[in-house]
CSV table of C-alpha atoms in Angstrom, one decimal:
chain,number,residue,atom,x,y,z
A,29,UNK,CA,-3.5,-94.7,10.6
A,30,UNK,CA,-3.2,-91.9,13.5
A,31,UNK,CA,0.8,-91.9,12.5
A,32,UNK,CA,0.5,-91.6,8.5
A,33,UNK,CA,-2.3,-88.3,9.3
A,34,UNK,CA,0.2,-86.8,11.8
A,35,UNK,CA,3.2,-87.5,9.3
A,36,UNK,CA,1.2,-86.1,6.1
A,37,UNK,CA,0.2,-82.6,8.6
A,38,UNK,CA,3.6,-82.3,9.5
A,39,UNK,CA,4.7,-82.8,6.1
A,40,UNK,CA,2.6,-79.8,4.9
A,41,UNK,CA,3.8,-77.6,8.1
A,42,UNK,CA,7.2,-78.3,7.4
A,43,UNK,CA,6.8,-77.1,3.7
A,44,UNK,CA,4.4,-74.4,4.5
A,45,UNK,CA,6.5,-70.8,3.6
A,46,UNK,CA,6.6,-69.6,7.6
A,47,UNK,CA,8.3,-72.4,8.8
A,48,UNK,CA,10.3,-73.1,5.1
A,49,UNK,CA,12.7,-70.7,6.3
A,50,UNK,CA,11.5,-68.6,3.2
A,51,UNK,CA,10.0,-66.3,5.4
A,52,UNK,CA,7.7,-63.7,3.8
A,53,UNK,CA,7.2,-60.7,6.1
A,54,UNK,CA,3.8,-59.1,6.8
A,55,UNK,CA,2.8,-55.9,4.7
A,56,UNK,CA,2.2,-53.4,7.0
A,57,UNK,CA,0.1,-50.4,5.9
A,58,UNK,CA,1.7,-46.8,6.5
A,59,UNK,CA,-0.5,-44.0,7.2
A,60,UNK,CA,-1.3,-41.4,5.0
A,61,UNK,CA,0.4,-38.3,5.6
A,62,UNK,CA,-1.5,-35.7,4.2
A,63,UNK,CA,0.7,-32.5,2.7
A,64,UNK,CA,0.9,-29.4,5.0
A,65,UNK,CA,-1.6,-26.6,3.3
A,66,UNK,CA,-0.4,-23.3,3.2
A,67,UNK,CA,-2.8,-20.9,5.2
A,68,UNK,CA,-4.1,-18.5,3.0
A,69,UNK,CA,-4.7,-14.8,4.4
A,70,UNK,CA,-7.7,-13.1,3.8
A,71,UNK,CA,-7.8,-9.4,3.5
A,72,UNK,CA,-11.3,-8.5,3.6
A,73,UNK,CA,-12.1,-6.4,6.3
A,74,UNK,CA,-11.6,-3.1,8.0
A,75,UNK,CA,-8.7,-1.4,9.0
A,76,UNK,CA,-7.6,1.7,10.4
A,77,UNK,CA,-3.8,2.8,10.6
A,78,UNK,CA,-1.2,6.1,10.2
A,79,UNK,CA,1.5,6.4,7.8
A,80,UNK,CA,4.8,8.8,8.3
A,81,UNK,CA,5.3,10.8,4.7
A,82,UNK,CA,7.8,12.8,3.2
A,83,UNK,CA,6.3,15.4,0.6
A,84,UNK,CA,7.8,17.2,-2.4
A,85,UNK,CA,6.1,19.4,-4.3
A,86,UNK,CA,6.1,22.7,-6.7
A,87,UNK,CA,4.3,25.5,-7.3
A,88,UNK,CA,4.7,27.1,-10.7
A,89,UNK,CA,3.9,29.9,-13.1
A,90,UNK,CA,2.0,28.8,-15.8
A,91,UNK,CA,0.0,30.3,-19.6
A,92,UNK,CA,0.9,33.9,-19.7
A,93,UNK,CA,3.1,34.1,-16.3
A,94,UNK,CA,5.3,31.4,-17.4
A,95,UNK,CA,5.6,32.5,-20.9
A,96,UNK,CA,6.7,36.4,-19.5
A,97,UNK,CA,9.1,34.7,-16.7
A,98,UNK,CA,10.7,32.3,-18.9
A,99,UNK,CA,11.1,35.2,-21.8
A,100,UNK,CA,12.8,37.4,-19.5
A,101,UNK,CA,15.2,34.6,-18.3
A,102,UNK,CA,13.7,33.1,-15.1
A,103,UNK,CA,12.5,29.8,-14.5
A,104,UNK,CA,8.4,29.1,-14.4
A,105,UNK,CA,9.1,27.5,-10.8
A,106,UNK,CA,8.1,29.8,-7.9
A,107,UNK,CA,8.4,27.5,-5.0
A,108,UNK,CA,9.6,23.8,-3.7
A,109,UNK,CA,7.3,22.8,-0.5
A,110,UNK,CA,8.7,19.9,1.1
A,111,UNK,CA,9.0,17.8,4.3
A,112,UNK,CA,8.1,15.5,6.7
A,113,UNK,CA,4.4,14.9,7.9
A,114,UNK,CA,2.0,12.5,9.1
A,115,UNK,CA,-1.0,11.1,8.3
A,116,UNK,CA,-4.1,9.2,9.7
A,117,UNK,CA,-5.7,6.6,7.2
A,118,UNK,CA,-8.8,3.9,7.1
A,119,UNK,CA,-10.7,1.9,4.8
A,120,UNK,CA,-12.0,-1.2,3.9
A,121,UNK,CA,-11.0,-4.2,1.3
A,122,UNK,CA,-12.4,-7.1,-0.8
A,123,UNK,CA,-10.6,-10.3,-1.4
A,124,UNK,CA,-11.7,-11.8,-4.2
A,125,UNK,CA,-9.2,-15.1,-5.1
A,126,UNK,CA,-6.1,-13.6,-5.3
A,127,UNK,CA,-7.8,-10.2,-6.3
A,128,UNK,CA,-8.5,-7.3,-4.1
A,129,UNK,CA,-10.6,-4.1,-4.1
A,130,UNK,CA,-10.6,-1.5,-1.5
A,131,UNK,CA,-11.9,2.1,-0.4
A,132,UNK,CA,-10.2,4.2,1.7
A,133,UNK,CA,-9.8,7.1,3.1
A,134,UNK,CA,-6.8,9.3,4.4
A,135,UNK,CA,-6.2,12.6,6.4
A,136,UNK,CA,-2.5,14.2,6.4
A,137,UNK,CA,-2.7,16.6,9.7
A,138,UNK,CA,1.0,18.1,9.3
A,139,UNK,CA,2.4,20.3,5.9
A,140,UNK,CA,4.8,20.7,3.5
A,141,UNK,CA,7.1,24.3,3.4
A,142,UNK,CA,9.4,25.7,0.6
A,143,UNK,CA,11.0,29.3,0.5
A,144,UNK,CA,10.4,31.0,-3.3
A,145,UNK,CA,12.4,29.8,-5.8
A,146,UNK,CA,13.4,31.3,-9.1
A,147,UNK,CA,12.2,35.0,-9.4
A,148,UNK,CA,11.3,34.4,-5.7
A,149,UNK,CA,14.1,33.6,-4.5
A,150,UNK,CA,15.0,35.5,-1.6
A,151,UNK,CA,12.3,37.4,-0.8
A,152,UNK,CA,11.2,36.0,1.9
A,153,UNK,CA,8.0,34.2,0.6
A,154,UNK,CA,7.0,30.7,2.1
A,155,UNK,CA,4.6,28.3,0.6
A,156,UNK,CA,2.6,25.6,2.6
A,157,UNK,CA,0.5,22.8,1.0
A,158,UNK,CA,-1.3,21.7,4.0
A,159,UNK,CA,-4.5,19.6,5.9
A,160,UNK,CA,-4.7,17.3,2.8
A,161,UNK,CA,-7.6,14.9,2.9
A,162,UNK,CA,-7.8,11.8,0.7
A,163,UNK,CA,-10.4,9.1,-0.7
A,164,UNK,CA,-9.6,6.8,-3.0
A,165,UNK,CA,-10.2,3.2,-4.6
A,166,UNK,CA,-7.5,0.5,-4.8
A,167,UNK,CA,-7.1,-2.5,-6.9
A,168,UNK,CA,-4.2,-5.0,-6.5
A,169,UNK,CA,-3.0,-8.7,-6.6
A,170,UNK,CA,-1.9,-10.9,-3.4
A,171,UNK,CA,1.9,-12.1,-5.0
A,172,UNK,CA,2.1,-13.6,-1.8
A,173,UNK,CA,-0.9,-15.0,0.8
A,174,UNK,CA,0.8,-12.5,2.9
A,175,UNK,CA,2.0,-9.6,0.2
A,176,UNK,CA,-0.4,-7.5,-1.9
A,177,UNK,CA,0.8,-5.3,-4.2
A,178,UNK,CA,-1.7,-2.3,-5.2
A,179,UNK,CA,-2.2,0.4,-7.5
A,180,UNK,CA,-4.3,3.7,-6.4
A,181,UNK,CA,-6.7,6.4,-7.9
A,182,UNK,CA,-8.2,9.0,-5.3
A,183,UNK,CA,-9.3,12.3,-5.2
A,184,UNK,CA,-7.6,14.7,-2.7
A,185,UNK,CA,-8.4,18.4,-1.2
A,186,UNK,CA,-5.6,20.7,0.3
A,187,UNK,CA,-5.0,24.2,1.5
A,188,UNK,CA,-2.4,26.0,0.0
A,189,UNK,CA,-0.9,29.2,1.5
A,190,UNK,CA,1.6,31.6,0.6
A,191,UNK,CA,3.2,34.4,3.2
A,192,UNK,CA,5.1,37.3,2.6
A,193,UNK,CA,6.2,39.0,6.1
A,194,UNK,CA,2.8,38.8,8.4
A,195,UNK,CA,0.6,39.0,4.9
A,196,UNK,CA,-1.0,35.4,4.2
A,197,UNK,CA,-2.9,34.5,1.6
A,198,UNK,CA,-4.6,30.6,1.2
A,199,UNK,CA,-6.4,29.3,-1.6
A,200,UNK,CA,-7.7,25.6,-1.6
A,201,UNK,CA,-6.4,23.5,-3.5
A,202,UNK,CA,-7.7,20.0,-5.2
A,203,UNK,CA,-7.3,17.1,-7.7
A,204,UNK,CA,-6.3,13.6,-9.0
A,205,UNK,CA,-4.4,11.6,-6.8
A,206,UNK,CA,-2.6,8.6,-7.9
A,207,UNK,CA,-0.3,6.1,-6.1
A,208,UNK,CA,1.2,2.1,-6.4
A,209,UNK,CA,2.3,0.2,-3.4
A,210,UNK,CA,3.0,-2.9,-1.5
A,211,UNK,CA,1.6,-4.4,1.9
A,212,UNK,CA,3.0,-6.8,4.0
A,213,UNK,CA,0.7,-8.8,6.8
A,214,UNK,CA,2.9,-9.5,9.7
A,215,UNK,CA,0.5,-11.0,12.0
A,216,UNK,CA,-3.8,-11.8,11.2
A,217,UNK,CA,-4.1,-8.2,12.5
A,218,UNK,CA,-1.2,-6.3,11.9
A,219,UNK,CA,0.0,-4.5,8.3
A,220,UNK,CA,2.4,-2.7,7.0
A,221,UNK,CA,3.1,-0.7,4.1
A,222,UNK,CA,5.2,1.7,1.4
A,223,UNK,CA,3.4,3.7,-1.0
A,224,UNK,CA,4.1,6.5,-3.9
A,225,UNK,CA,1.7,9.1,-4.9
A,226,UNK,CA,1.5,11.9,-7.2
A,227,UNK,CA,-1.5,14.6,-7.0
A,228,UNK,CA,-1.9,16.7,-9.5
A,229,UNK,CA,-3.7,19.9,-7.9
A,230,UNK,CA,-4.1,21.7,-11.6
A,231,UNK,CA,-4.8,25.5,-11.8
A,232,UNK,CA,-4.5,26.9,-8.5
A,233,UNK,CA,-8.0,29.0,-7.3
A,234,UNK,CA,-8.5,32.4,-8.3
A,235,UNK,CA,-5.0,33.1,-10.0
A,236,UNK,CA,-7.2,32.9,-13.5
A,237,UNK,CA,-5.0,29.9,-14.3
A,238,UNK,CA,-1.6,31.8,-13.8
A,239,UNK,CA,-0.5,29.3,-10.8
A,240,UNK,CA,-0.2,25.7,-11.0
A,241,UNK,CA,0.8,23.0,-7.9
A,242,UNK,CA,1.5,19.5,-7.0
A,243,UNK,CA,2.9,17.0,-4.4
A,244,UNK,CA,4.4,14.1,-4.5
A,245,UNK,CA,4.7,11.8,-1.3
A,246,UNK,CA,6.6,8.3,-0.1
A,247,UNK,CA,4.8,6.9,3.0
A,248,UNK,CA,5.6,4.4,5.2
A,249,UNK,CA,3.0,3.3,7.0
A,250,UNK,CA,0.7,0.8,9.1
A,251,UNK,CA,-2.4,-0.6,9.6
A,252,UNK,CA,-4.8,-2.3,12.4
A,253,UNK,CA,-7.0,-4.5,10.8
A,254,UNK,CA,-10.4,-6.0,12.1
């Protein structure tokens, strides 16, 4: 009896799949990798930097001063300021999604000089757009978690001043600024930045509209932010 029971359990273990020789390996469960999520900036917050700028503007005749030059043969340009300056900047941005919003503010401590052109030319005038001062609004879009690109609108305030031997004469100067650019985030803390911007100062003050100026600047710039 003992030997037909051990015969019929070894008959079933013999048959049995593990010890067939058709061996059927565990399933072994891998673990869930989860994919790597990019780390997404964010912008909002203070900053305060400096940019380095080079500046180009003109000065020119305009309404009845332009008309007479331009009659008699001469162009309605009186004077190219130019250079290199620098400039202190700060402000504050609003990330919304991939959105952004920002006021700011900027001070450009250095000027811009130009001999007289046209019916100026050589006589010894010089021309200085100077002390400009900046506020403005900025709107742009992150293309990148780390790269915004950003259009401007600000308002700006200058001095302008012409010279003629140890004669000076200033007038201020003021108008619509407007400007695009991009901005690159290096490090949580660090920016930086190019920018373009025209201002367009209008009629210059107390020339009963005869004088007209503007600047246009390239910046290269960065920014501490906090």
């Amino acid at each position: 009896m003992k030997t037909s029971i051990y015969g019929a359990a070894l008959a079933v273990l013999i048959s049995s799949p593990v010890l067939a020789g058709d061996l059927v390996a565990p399933v072994t469960e891998q673990p869930v990798i989860a994919a790597e999520q990019p780390v997404f900036q964010t912008w909002t917050g203070g900053y305060i930097g400096g940019n380095i700028s080079y500046g180009f503007g003109s000065l020119d005749a305009n309404d009845d001063l332009a008309s007479l030059l331009t009659t008699n043969g001469f162009s309605d340009n009186l004077s190219e300021p130019n250079g290199v300056s620098g400039a202190l900047r700060a402000g504050y941005d609003w990330q919304f999604g991939r959105g952004l919003f920002g006021l700011g503010a900027e001070y450009n401590f250095g000027s811009y000089d130009g001999d007289g052109e046209g019916i100026l030319a050589g006589s010894g005038v010089d021309v200085e757009i100077q002390d400009m001062a900046t506020i403005f609004a900025r709107g742009g879009y992150l293309v990148k978690d780390n790269f915004l690109a950003y259009g401007l609108l600000g308002y700006s305030q200058a001095e302008g001043e012409v010279s003629l031997g140890g004669d000076r004469d200033s007038e201020d100067l003021d108008g619509v600024t407007i400007g695009f650019g991009g901005e690159y985030m290096f490090t949580e803390n660090w920016t930086g930045y190019a920018e373009y911007s025209y201002t367009d100062f209008g009629d210059v003050d107390n020339t009963d509209g005869q004088l007209e100026a503007n600047l246009q600047q390239i910046k290269f710039g960065v920014n501490y932010r906090f």
